[in-house]
Short mmCIF file of C-alpha atoms in Angstrom, two decimals:
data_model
loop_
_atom_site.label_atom_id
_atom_site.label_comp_id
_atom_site.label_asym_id
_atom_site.label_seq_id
_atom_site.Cartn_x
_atom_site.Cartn_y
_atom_site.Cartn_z
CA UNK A 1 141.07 110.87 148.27
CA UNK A 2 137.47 109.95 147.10
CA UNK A 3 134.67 109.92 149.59
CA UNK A 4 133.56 107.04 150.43
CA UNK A 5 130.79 105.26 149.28
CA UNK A 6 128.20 105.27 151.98
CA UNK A 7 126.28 102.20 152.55
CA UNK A 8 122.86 101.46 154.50
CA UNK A 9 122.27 97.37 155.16
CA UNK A 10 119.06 95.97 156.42
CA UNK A 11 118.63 92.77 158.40
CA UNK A 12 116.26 91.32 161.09
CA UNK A 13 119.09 91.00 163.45
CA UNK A 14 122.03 89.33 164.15
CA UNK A 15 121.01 86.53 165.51
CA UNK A 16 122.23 82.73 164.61
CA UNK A 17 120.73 82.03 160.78
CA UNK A 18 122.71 81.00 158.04
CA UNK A 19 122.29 84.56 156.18
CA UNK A 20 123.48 86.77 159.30
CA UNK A 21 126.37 84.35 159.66
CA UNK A 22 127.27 85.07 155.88
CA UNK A 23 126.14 88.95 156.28
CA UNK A 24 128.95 88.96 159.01
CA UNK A 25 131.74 86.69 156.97
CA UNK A 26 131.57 89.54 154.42
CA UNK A 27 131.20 92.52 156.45
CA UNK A 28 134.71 90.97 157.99
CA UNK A 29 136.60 90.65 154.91
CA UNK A 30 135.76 94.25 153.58
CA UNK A 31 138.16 97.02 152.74
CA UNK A 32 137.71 99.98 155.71
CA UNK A 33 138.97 102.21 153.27
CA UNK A 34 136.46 102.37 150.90
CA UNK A 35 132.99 102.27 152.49
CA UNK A 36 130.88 103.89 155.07
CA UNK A 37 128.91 101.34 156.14
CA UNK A 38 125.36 101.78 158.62
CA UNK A 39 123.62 98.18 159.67
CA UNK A 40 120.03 98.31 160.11
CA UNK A 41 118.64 96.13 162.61
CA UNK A 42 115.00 95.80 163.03
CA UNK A 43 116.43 94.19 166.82
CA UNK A 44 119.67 94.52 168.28
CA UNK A 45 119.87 90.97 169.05
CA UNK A 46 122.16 88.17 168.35
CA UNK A 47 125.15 86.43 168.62
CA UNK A 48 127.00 87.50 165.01
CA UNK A 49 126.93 91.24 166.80
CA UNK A 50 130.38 90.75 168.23
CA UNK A 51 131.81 89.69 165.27
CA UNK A 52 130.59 93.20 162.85
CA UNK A 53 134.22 95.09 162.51
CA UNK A 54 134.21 98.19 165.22
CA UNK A 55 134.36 100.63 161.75
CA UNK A 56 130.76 99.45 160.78
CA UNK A 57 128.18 101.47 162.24
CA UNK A 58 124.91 99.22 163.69
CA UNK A 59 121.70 101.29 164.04
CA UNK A 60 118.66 99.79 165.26
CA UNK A 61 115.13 99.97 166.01
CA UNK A 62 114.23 97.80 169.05
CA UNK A 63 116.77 96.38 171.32
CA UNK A 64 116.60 93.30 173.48
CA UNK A 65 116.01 89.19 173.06
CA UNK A 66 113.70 88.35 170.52
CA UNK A 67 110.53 87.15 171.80
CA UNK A 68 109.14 84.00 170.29
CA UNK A 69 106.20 82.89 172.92
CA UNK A 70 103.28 84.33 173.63
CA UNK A 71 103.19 84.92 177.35
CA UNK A 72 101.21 87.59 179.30
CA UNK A 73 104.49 89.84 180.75
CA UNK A 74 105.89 89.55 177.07
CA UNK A 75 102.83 90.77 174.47
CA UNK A 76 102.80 94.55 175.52
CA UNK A 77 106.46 94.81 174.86
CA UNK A 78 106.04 92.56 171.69
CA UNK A 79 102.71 94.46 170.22
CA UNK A 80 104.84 97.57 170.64
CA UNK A 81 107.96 96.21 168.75
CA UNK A 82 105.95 94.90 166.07
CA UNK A 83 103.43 98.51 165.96
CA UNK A 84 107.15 100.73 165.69
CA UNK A 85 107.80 98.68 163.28
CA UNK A 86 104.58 98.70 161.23
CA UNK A 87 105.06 102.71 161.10
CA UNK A 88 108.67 103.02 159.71
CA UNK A 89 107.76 100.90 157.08
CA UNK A 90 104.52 102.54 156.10
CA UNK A 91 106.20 105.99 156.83
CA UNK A 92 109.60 105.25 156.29
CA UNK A 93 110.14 109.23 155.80
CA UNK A 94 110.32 109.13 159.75
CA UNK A 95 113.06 106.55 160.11
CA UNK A 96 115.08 108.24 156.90
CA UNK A 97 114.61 111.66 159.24
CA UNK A 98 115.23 110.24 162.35
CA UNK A 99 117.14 107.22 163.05
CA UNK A 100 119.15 107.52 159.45
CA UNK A 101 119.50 111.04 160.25
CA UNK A 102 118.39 112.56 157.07
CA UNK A 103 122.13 110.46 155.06
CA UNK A 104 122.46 110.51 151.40
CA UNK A 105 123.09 106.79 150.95
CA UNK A 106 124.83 105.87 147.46
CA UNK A 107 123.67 102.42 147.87
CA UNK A 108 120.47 100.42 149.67
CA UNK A 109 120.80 96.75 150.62
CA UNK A 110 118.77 94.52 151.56
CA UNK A 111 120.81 91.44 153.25
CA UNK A 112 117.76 89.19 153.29
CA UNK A 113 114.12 88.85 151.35
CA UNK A 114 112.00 89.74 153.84
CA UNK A 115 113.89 93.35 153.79
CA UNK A 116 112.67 93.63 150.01
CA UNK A 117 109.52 96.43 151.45
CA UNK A 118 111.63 98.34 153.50
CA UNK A 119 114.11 98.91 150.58
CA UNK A 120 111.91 99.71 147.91
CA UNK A 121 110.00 101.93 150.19
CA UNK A 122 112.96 104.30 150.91
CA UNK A 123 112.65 107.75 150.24
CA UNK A 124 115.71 107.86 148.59
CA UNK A 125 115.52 108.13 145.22
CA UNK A 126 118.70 108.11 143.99
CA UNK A 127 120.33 105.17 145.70
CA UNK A 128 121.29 101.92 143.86
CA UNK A 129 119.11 99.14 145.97
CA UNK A 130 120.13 95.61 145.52
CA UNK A 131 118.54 92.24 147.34
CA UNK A 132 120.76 88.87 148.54
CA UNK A 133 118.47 85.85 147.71
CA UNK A 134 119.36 83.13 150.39
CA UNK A 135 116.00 81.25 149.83
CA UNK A 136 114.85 79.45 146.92
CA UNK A 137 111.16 81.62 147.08
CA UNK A 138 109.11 79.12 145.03
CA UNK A 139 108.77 76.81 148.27
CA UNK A 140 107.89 80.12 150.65
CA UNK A 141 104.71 80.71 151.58
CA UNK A 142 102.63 83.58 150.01
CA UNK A 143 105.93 84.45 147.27
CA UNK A 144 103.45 83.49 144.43
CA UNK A 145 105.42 84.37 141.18
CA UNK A 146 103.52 87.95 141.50
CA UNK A 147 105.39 88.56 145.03
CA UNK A 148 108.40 87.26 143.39
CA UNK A 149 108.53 89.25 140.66
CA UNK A 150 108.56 92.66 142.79
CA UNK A 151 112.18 92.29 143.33
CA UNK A 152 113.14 93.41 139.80
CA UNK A 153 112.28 96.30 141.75
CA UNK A 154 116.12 96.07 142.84
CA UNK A 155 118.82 97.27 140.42
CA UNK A 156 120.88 94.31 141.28
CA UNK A 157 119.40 90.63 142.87
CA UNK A 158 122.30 88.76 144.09
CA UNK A 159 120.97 84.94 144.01
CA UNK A 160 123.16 82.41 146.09
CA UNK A 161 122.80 79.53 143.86
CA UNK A 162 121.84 77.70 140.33
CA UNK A 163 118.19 77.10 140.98
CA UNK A 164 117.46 80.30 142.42
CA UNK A 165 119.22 81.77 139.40
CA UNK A 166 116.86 79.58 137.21
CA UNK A 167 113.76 80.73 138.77
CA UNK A 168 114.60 84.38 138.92
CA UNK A 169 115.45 84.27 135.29
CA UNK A 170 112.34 82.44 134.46
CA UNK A 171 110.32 85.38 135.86
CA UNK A 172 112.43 87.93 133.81
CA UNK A 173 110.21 89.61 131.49
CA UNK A 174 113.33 90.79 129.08
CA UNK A 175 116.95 90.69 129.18
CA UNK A 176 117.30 93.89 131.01
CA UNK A 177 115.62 92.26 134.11
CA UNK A 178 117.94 89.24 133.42
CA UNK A 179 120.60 91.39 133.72
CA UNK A 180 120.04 92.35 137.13
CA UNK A 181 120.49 88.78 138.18
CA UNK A 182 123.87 87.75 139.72
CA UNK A 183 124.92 84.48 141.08
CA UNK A 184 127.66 83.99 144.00
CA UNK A 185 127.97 81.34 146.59
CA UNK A 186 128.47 82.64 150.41
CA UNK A 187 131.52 83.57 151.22
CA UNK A 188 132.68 80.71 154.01
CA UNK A 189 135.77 80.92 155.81
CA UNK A 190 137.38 77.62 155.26
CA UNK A 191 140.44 78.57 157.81
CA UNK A 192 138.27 79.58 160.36
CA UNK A 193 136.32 76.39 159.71
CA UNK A 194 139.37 73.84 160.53
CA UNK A 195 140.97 75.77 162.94
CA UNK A 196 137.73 75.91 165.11
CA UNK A 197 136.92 72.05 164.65
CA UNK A 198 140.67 71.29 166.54
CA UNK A 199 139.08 72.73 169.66
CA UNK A 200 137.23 70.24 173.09
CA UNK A 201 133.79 68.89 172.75
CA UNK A 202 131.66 70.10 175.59
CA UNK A 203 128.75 68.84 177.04
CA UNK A 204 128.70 65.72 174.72
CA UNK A 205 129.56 62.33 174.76
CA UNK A 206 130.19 60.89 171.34
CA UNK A 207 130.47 56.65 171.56
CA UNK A 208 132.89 55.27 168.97
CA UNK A 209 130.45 52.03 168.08
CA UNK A 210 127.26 53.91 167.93
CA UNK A 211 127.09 56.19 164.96
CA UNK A 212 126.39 59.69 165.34
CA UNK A 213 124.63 61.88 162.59
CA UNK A 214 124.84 65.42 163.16
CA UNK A 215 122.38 68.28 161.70
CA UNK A 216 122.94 72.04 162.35
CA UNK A 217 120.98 74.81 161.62
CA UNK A 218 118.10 77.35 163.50
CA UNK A 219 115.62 75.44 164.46
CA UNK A 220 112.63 76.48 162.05
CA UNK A 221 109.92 73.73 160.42
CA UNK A 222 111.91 74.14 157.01
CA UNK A 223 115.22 72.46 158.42
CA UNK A 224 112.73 69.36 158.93
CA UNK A 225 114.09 68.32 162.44
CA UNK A 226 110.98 66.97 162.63
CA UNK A 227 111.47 64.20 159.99
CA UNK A 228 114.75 63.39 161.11
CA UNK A 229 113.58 62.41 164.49
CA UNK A 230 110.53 60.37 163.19
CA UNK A 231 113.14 58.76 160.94
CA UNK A 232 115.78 58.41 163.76
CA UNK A 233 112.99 56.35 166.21
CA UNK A 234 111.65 54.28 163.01
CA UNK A 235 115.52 52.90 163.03
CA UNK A 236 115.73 52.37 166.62
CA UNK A 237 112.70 50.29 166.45
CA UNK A 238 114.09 47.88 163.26
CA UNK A 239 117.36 47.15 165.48
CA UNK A 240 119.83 50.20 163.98
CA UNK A 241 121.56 51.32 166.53
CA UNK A 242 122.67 55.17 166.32
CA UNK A 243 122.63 58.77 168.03
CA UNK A 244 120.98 62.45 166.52
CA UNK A 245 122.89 65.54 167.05
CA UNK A 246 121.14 68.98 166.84
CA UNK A 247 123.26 71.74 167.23
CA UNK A 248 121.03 75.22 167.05
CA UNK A 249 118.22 77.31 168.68
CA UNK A 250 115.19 79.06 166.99
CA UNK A 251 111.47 79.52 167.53
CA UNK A 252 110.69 75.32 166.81
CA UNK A 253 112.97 74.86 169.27
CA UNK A 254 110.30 73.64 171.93
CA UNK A 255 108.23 72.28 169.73
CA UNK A 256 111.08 69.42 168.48
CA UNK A 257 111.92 69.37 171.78
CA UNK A 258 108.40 68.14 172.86
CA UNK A 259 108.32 66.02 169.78
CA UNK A 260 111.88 64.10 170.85
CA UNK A 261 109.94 63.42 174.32
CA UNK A 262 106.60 62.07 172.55
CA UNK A 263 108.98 59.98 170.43
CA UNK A 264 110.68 58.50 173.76
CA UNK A 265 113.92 59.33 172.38
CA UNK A 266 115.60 60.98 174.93
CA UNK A 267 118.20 59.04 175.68
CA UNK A 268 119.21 58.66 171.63
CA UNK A 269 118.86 62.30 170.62
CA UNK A 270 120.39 65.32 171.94
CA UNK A 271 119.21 68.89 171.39
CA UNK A 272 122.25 70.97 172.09
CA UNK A 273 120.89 74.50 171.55
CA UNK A 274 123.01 77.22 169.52
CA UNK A 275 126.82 77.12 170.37
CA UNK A 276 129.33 79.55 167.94
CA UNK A 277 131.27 76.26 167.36
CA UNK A 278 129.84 73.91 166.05
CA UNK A 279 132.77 72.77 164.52
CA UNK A 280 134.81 69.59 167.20
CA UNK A 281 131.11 68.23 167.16
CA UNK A 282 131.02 67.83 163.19
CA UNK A 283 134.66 66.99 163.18
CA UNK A 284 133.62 63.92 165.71
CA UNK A 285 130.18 62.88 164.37
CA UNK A 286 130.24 60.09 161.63
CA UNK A 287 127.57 61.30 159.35
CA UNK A 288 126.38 65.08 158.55
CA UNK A 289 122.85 65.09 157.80
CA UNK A 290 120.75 67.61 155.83
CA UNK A 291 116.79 66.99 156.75
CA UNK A 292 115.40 70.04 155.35
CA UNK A 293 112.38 71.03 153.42
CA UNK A 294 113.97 73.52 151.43
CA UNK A 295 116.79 75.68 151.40
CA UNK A 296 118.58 78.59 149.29
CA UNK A 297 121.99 76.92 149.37
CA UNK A 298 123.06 75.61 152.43
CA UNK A 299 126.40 77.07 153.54
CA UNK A 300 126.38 74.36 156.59
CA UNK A 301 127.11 71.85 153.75
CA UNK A 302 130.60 73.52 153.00
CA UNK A 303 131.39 73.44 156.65
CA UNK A 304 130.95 69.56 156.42
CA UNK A 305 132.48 69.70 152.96
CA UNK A 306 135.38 71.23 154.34
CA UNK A 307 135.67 68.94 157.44
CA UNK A 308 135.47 66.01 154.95
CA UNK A 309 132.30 64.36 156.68
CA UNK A 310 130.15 61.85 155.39
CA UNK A 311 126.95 63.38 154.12
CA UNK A 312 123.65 62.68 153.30
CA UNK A 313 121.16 65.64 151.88
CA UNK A 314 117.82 66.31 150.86
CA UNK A 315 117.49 67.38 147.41
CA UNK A 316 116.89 70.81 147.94
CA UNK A 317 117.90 73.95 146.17
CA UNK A 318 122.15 74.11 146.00
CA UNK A 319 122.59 70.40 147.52
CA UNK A 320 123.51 69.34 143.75
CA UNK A 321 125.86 71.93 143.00
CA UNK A 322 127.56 71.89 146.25
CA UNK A 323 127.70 67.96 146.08
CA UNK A 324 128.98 68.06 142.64
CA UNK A 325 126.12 66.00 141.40
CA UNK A 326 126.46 62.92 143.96
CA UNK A 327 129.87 62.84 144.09
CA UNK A 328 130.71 64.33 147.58
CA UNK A 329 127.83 62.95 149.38
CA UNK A 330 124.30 60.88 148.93
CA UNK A 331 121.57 63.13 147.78
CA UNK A 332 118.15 61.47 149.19
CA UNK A 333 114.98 62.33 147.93
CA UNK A 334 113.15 65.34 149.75
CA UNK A 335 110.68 63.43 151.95
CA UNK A 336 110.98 61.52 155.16
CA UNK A 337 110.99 58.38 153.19
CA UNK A 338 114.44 59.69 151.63
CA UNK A 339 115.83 60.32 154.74
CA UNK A 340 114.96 57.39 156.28
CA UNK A 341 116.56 55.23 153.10
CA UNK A 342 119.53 57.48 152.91
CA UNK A 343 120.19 57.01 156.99
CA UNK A 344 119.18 53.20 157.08
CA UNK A 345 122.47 53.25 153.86
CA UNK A 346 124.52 54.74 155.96
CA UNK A 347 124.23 52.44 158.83
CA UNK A 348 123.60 48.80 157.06
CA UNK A 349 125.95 49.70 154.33
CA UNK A 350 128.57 52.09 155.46
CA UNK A 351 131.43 51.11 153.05
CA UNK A 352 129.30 52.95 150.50
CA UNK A 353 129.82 56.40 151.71
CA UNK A 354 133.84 54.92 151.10
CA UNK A 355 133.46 56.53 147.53
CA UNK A 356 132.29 60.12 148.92
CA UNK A 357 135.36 59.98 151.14
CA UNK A 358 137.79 59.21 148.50
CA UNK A 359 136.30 61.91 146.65
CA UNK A 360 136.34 64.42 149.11
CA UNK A 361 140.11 63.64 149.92
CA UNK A 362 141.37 65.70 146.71
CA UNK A 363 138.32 67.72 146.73
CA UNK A 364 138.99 71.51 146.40
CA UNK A 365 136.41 74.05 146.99
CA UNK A 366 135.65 76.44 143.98
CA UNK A 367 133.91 78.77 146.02
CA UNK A 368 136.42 80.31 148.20
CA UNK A 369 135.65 83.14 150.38
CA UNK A 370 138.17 85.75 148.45
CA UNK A 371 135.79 85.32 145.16
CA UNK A 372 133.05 85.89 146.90
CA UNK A 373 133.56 88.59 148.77
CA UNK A 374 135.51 90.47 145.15
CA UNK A 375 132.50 89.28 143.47
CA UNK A 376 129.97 91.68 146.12
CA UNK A 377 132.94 94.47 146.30
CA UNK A 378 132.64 94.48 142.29
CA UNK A 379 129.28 94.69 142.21
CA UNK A 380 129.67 97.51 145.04
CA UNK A 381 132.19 99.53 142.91
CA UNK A 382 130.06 99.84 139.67
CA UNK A 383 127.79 102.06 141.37
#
């Protein structure tokens, strides 16, 4: 029997984005038999850690909680987490000697962007490095189309949807660099999906005569939680009557918290905090609504998709595709005006979203987890 091909992965951590929830979905639905696979964790942190198959190996750097604040007790331990850190990646001959234990790797991946450095960096020559896109860059801070260019430093850039495509091949200098570019849409479980949504509600009241619109994601400024909520007290004060759902934790998390409070919409808006099922609660909202700034391609709109919600997006990078064009859902324009005219639709005019429904009915998904995941293992296998 061959050996196997031995595989180092990079990530952040495991902790509750959209990316580490897709890292894990594929990790899960990989062959044993054909891979040695090590996952590098900058911190070994997070709620997908569970999940990662016992046969995967999970290395890390720093272990504990992350820390987001800046309190007194907390910046020694942080300043040393972040100074560790700062080494390996200027001297990454010490982690490949140390931690990675001097291993030949056949292949280098970087599971997010910001892992592009630390892959490129490696000491290993010979390895086959490729980079999964989740975000469309252009609307990143600092990724100027210089900083963006530096990943045809990969042999392979796995891109997660059309408009990242677009601007990846824009930057392309010649058709060898095109070449390197690869499209596939996360791999999403759609069984695990339904079967989750059948279970209780908890700590939630949902009130059938009062719609609810429900948003998920990690609380960061892109997912625009901020917008929603000046939106959501705007339609309180012209008479619609209605209820906000956040379900998710991240470093905003305060902040929007504060914000709800300021707002004096306590009593209309919930902030739930990160739960690994979010499912009952978008099975028993009304609406699912996308807020965000911008976006790679949102896998929390197939979850929706799947559960046959009412939607209504921001036009942000992969809403189109996924919404086949306006047909599954309302696609608002991306500013708090949009959001507040898509919402006020929903509400004064719901027999509207009666189309969407019809259309999701006989709806089936064309990107189904088993594609994906052949898709990466074929990509994988030609190394």
């Amino acid at each position: 029997m061959p050996d196997k091909k031995k595989i180092l992965i990079r990530i952040g951590s495991l902790r509750h984005g959209g990316a580490e929830k897709v890292l894990v979905t594929f990790l899960k639905n990989l062959p044993k038999d054909k891979y040695e696979i090590d996952v590098l964790l900058n911190l070994y942190s997070g709620k997908y850690l569970a999940e990662v198959p016992s046969w995967i190996n999970i290395l890390y750097l720093n272990k504990g909680e992350m820390i987001t604040t800046n309190r007194l007790q907390d910046l020694s331990k942080k300043a040393g987490r972040v100074l560790f850190q700062k080494i390996l990646k200027r001297f990454p001959v010490l982690l490949y000697k140390g931690k990675l234990n001097n291993k030949k790797y056949d292949i280098e991946f970087a599971a997010i962007h910001g892992m592009r450095d630390e892959i490129l960096g490696s000491p290993l020559k010979s390895s086959k490095k490729i980079v999964w896109i989740h975000n469309d860059l252009s609307q990143v801070k600092n990724y100027t189309d210089e900083e963006i260019r530096k990943f045809f430093g990969f042999d392979v850039i796995m891109v997660i949807s059309e408009k990242i495509e677009k601007l990846f091949k824009g930057l392309a200098k010649n058709d060898a660099e095109k070449q390197k570019i690869v499209r596939i849409y996360n791999p999403v479980d759609t069984d695990e999906i339904l079967t989750k949504a059948e279970k209780p509600v908890i700590n939630y009241q949902f009130t059938e005569k009062i719609p609810t619109f429900i948003s998920v994601g990690t609380v960061f400024p892109q997912k625009g939680f901020d917008r929603l909520l000046k939106v959501h007290k705007k339609l309180l004060d012209e008479g619609c009557k209605h209820k906000i759902l956040i379900v998710g934790d991240g470093y905003d998390f305060e902040n929007i918290k504060t914000l709800k409070k300021e707002l004096g919409v306590d009593e209309t808006a919930t902030m739930l905090g990160f739960t690994d099922n979010p499912y009952p609660y978008f099975k028993n909202a009304d609406f699912y609504i996308l807020s965000s700034r911008y976006e790679g391609f949102p896998t929390v709109l197939f979850e929706a998709i799947t559960l046959k919600k009412k939607i209504i997006a921001t036009e942000v990078s992969g809403v189109q595709e996924m919404l086949n064009y306006g047909e599954l859902g309302f696609i608002t324009e991306n500013s708090e005006e949009g959001l507040y005219l898509g919402m006020k639709k929903a509400m004064t005019d719901p027999e509207s979203f009666s189309e969407y429904t019809e259309n999701l009915k006989n709806y089936t998904m064309p990107f189904t987890l088993k594609n994906s995941v052949e898709k990466i293992i074929s990509i994988l296998d030609t190394f």
